[in-house]
Tab-separated table of C-alpha atoms in Angstrom:
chain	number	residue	atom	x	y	z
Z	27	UNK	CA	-29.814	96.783	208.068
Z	28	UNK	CA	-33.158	97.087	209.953
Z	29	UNK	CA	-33.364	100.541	208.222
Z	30	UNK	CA	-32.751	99.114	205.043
Z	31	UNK	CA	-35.292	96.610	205.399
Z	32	UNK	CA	-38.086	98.982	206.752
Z	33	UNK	CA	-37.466	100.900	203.863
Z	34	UNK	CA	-37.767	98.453	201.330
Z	35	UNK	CA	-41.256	97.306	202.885
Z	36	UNK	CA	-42.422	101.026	202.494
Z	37	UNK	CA	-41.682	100.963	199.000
Z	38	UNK	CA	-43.143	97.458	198.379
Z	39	UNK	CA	-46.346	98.999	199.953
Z	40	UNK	CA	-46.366	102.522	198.105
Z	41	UNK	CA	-46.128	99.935	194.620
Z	42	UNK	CA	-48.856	98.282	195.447
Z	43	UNK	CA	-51.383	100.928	196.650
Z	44	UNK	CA	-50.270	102.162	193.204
Z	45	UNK	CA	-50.959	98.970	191.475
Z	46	UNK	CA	-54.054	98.745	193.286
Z	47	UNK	CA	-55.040	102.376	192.449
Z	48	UNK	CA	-53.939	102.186	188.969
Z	49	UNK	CA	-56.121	98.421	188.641
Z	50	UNK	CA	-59.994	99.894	188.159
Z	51	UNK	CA	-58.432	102.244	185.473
Z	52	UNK	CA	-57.389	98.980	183.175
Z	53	UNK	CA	-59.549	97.313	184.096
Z	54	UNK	CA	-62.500	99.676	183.326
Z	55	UNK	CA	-60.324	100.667	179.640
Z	56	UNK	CA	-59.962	96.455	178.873
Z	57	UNK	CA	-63.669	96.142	179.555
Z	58	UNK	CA	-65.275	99.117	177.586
Z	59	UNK	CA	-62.687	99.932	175.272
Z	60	UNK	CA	-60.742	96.652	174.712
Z	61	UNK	CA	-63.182	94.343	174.034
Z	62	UNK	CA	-65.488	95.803	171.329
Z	63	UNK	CA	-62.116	96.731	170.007
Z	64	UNK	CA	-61.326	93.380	169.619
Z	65	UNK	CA	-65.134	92.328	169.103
Z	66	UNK	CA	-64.551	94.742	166.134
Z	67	UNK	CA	-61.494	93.005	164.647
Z	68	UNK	CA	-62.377	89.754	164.904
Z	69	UNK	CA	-65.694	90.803	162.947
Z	70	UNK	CA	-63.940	92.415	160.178
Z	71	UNK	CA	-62.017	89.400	159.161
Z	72	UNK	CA	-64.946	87.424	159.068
Z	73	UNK	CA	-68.193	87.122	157.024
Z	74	UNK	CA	-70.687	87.258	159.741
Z	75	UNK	CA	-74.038	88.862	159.694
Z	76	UNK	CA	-77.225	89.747	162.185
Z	77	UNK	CA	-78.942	86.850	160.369
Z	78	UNK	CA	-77.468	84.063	160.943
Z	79	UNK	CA	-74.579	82.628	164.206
Z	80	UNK	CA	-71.806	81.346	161.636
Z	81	UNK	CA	-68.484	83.298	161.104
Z	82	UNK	CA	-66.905	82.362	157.726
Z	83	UNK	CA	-62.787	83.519	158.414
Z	84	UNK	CA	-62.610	85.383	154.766
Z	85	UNK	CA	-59.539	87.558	156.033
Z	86	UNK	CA	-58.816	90.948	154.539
Z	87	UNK	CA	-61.659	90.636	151.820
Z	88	UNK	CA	-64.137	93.319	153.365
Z	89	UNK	CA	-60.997	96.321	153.702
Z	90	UNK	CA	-60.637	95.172	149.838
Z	91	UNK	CA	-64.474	95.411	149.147
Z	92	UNK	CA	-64.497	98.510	150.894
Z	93	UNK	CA	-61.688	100.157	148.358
Z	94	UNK	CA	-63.656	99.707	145.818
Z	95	UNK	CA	-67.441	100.893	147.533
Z	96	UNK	CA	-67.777	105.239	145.790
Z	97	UNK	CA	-69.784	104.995	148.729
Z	98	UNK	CA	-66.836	103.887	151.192
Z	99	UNK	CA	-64.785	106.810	149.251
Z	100	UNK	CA	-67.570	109.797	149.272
Z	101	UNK	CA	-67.279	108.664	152.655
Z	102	UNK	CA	-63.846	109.195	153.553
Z	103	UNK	CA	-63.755	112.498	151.774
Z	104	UNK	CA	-66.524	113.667	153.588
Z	105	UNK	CA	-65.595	112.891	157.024
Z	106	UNK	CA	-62.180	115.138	156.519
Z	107	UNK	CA	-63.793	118.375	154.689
Z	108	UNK	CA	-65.995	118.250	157.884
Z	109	UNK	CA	-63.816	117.644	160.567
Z	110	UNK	CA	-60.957	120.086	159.346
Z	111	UNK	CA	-63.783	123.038	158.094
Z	112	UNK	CA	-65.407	122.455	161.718
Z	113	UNK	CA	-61.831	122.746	163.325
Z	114	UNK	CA	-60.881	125.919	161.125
Z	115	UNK	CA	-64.320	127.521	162.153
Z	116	UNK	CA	-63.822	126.608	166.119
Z	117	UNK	CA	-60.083	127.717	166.088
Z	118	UNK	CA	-60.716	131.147	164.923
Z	119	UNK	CA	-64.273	131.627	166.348
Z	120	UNK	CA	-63.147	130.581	169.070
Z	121	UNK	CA	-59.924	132.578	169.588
Z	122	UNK	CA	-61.726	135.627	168.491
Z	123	UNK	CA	-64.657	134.971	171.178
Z	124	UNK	CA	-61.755	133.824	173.755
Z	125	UNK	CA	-59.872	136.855	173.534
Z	126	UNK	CA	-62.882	139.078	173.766
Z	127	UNK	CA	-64.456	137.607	177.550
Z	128	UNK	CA	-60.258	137.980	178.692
Z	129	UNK	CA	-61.283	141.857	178.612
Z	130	UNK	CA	-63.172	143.236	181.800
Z	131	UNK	CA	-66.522	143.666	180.636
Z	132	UNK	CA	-69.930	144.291	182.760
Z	133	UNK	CA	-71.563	141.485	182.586
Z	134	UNK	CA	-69.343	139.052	181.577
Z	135	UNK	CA	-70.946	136.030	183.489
Z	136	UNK	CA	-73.721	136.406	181.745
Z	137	UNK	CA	-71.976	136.120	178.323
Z	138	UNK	CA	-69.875	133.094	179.466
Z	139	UNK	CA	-73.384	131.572	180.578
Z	140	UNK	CA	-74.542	132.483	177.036
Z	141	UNK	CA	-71.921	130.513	175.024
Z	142	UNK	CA	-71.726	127.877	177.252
Z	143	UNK	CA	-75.496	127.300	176.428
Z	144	UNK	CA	-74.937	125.206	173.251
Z	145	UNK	CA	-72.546	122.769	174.831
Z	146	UNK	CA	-74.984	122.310	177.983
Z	147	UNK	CA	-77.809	121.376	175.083
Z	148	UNK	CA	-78.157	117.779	174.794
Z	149	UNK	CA	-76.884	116.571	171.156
Z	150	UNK	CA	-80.052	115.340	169.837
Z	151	UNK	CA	-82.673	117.781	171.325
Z	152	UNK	CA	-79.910	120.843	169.522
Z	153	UNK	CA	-79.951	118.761	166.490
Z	154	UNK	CA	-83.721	118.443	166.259
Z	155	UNK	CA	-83.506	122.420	166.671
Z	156	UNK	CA	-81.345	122.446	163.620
Z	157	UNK	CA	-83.657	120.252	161.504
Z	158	UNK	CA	-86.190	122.871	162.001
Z	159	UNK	CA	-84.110	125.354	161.247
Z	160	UNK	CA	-82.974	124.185	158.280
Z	161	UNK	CA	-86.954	123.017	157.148
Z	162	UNK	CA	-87.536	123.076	153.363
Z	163	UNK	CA	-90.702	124.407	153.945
Z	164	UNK	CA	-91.064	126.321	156.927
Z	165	UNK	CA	-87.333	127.189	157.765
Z	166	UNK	CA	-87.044	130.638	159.932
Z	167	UNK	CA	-83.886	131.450	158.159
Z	168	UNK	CA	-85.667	131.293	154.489
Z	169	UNK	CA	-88.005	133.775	156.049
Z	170	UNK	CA	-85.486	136.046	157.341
Z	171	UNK	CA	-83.343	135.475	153.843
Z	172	UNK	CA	-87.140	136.473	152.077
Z	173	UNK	CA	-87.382	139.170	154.630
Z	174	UNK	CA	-84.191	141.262	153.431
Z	175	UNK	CA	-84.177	140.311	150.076
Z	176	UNK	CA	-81.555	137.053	149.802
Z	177	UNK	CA	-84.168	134.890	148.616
Z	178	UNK	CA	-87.718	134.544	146.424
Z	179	UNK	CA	-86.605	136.750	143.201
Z	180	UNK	CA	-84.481	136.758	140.083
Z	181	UNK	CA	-81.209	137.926	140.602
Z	182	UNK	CA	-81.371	136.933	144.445
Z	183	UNK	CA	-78.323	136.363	146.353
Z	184	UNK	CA	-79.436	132.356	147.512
Z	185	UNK	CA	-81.810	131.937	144.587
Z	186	UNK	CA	-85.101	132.886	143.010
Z	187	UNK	CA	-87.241	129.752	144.582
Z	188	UNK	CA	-88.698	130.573	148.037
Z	189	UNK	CA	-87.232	128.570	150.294
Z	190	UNK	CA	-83.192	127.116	150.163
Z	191	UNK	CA	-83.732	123.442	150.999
Z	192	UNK	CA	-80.537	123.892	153.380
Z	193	UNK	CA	-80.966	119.913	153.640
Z	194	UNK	CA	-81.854	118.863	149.903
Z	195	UNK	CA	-78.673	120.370	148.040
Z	196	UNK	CA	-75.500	118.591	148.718
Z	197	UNK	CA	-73.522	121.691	148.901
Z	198	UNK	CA	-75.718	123.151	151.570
Z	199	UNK	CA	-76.380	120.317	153.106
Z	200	UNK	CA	-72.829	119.698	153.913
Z	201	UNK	CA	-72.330	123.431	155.312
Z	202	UNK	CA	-75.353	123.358	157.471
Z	203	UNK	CA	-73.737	119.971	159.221
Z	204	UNK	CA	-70.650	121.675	159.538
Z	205	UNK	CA	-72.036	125.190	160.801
Z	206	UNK	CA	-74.363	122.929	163.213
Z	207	UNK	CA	-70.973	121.301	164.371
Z	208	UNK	CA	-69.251	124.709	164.935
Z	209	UNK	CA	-72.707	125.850	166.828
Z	210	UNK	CA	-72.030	122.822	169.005
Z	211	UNK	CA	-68.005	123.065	169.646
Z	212	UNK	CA	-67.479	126.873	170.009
Z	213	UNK	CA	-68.474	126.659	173.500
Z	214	UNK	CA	-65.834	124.363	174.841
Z	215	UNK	CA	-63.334	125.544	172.337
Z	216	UNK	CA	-63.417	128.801	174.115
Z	217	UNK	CA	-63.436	128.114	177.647
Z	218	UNK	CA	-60.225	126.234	176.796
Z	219	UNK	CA	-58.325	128.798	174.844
Z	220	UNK	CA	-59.826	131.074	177.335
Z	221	UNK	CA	-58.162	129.738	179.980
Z	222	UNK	CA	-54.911	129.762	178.030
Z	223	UNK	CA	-55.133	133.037	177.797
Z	224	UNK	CA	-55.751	133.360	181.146
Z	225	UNK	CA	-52.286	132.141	181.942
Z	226	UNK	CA	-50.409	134.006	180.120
Z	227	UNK	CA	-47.804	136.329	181.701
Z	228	UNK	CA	-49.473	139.856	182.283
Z	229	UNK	CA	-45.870	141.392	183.267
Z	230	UNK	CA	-44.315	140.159	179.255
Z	231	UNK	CA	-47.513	141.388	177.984
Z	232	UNK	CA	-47.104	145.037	180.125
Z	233	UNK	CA	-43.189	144.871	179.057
Z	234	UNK	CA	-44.077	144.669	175.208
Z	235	UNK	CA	-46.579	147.029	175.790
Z	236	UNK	CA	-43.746	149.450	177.223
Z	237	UNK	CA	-41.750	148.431	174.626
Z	238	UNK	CA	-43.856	150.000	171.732
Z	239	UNK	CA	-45.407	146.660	170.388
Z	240	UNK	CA	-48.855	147.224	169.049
Z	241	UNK	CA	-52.064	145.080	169.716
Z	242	UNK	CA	-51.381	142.715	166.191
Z	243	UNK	CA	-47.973	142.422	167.157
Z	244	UNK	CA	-48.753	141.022	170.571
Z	245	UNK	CA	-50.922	138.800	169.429
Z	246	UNK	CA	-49.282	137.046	166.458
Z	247	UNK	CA	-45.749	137.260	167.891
Z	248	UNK	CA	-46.107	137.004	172.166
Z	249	UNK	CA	-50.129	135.281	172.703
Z	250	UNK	CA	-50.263	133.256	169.914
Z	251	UNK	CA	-46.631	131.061	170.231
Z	252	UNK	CA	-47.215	130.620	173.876
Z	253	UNK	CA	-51.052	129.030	173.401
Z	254	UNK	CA	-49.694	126.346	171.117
Z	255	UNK	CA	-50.156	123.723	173.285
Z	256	UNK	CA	-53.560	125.123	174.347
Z	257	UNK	CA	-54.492	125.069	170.537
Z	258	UNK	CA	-53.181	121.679	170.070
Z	259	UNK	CA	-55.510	120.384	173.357
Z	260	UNK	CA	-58.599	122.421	171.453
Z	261	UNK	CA	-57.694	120.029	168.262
Z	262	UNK	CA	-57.413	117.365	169.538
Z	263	UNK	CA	-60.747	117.269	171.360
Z	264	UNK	CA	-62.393	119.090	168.022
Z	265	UNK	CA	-61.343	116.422	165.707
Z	266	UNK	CA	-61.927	113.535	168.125
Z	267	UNK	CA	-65.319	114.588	168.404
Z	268	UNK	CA	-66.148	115.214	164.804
Z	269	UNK	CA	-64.419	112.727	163.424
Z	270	UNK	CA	-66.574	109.854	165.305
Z	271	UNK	CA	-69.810	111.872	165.487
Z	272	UNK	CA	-72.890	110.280	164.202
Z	273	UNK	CA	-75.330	112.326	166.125
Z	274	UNK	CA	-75.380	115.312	163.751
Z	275	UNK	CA	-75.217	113.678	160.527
Z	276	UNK	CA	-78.030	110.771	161.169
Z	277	UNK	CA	-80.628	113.419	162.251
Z	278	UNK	CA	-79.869	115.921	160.116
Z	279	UNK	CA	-79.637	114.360	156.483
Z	280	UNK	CA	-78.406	110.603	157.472
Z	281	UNK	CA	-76.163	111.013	154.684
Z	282	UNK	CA	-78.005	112.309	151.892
Z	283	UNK	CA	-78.992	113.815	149.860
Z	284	UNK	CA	-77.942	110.598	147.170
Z	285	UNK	CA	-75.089	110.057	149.952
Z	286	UNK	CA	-73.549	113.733	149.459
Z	287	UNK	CA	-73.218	114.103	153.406
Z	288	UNK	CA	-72.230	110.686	154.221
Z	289	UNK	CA	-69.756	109.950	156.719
Z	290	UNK	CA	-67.698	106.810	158.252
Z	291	UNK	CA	-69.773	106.676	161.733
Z	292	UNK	CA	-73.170	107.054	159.875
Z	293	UNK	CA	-71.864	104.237	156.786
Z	294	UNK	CA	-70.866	102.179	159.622
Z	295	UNK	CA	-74.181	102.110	161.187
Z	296	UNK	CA	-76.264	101.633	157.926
Z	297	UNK	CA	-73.920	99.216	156.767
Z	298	UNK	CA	-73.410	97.350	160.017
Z	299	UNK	CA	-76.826	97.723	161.887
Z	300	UNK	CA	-79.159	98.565	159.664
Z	301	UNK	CA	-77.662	96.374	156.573
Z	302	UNK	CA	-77.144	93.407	158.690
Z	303	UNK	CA	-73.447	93.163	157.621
Z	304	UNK	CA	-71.396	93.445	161.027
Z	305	UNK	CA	-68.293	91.922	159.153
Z	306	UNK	CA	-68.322	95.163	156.210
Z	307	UNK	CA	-69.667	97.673	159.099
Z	308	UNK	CA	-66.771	96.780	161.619
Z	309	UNK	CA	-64.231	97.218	158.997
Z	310	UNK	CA	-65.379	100.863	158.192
Z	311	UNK	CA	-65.830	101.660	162.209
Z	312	UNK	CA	-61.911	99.974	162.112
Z	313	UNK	CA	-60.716	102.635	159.576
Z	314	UNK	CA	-61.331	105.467	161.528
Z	315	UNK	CA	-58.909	103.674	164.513
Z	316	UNK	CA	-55.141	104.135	163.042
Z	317	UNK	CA	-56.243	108.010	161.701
Z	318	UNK	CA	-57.669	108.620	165.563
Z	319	UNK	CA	-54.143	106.906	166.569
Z	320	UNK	CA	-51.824	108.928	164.663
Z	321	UNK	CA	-53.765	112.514	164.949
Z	322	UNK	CA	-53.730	111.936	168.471
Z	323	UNK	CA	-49.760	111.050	168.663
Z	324	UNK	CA	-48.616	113.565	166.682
Z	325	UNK	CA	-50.589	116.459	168.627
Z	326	UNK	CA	-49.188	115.422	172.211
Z	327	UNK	CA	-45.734	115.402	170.857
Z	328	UNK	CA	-46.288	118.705	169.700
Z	329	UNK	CA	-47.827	119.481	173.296
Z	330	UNK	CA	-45.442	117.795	175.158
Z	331	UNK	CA	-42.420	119.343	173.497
Z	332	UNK	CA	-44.046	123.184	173.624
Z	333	UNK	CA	-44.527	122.209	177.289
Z	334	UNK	CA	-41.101	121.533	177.494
């Protein structure tokens, strides 16, 4: 009975050290998650703006203004060609640099230093980089381009006009933020499949090897399969991060040109900050919540039953 009762106390104590362990983490996810989440919510169903204290309750009336904003729509599309081209060109970039640095190579530190450069760059300073890269006037690449022939005559592969204006045509402008985006995820898209395939078996790769089975069929029928969950970890990071970046959009173009590279974070802030509408802002900021949700569920099922 004492027994019995001693161990009861010990596992009254070991739930709450967890409680009390587990405490800061809710608390610190109510505080700076939870309440602008709410803050957000509550703003959206009301008609309240930076200029004046009174909230009107007008319900679902800014998601139904918002249906019918092209602005809200060119919006939405954009967001999705970027995030899924930027998480097609980190995926295979970024198996294709990943399964190079697996293969003993002198100097390899040097080249893992080298990639991991971008990702070290703060956001903005690597963006302002960009946005002289990309300058209409004096724009390094339109001098290489010039340089080799791309650019400056009839019949040339990017045009006859000097320079590209990488910023001022909505078709390039919407590549460059998505190459820029690439340029900024390849780094930690690697290191993660990289250490994937750092894990994988070497005695099932030597056995396959034995067994005849060429380099392709390695890869697409041994590697591949057993870095899904690896690959799903790399997407869900990717999109996350795209899919609520500002950063790169706002310095680059902030949306133009005539709104051809605008995206939900950036309409949010114009709409919501700059605008003076916090009730129409919030409910944009709010959309990108239940697609965050679901992306996120559906790619730690898929991890958790690989895993399995």
């Amino acid at each position: 009975m004492a027994a019995t009762r001693s161990s009861m106390t010990l596992s009254q104590r070991d739930t709450l050290l967890a409680m009390g362990m587990v405490l800061p983490a809710i608390l610190y996810i109510t505080l700076l998650l939870g309440i602008p989440i709410v803050l957000a919510v509550i703003y959206s169903l009301n008609d309240v703006t930076t200029g004046s204290p009174v909230m009107r309750y007008i319900g679902l009336e800014n998601f139904r203004a918002l249906l019918e904003m092209p602005d809200f729509l060119q919006a939405v599309g954009n967001t999705f060609v970027i995030t899924v081209s930027t998480l097609i060109g980190v995926l295979i970039l970024g198996t294709i640099q990943a399964e190079l640095l697996v293969r003993p190579t002198r100097g390899k530190w040097i080249i893992r230093f080298l990639i991991l450069l971008p990702w070290t760059a703060p956001a903005s300073l690597s963006s302002i980089a960009w946005l002289w890269m990309f300058d209409s006037t004096f724009s390094p690449l339109d001098w290489v381009f010039r340089g080799v022939g791309f650019l400056g005559h009839p019949g040339a592969l990017f045009g006859d006009f000097d320079n590209t204006f990488w910023l001022g045509r909505s078709g390039l402008a919407l590549f460059s933020i998505i190459l820029v985006n690439v340029w900024r995820l390849l780094p930690l898209a690697t290191v993660i499949i990289l250490a994937g395939l750092n894990g994988v078996p070497r005695d099932i790769l030597e056995q396959s090897e034995i067994d005849g089975a060429g380099y392709f069929r390695r890869l697409f029928q041994i590697i591949l399969p057993m870095l899904i969950p690896v690959f799903g970890v790399t997407i869900l990071f990717t999109f996350v991060f795209v899919f609520t970046d500002i950063v790169t959009v706002f310095i680059l173009t902030r949306g133009g040109p005539a709104n051809a590279t605008q995206v939900l974070p950036t309409l949010a802030f114009f709409t919501g900050v700059q605008g003076g509408s916090l009730g129409r802002g919030a409910a944009i900021a709010l959309f990108l919540l239940p697609v965050l949700a679901a992306v996120s569920i559906v790619i730690l099922s898929i991890i958790r039953r690989r895993e399995i």
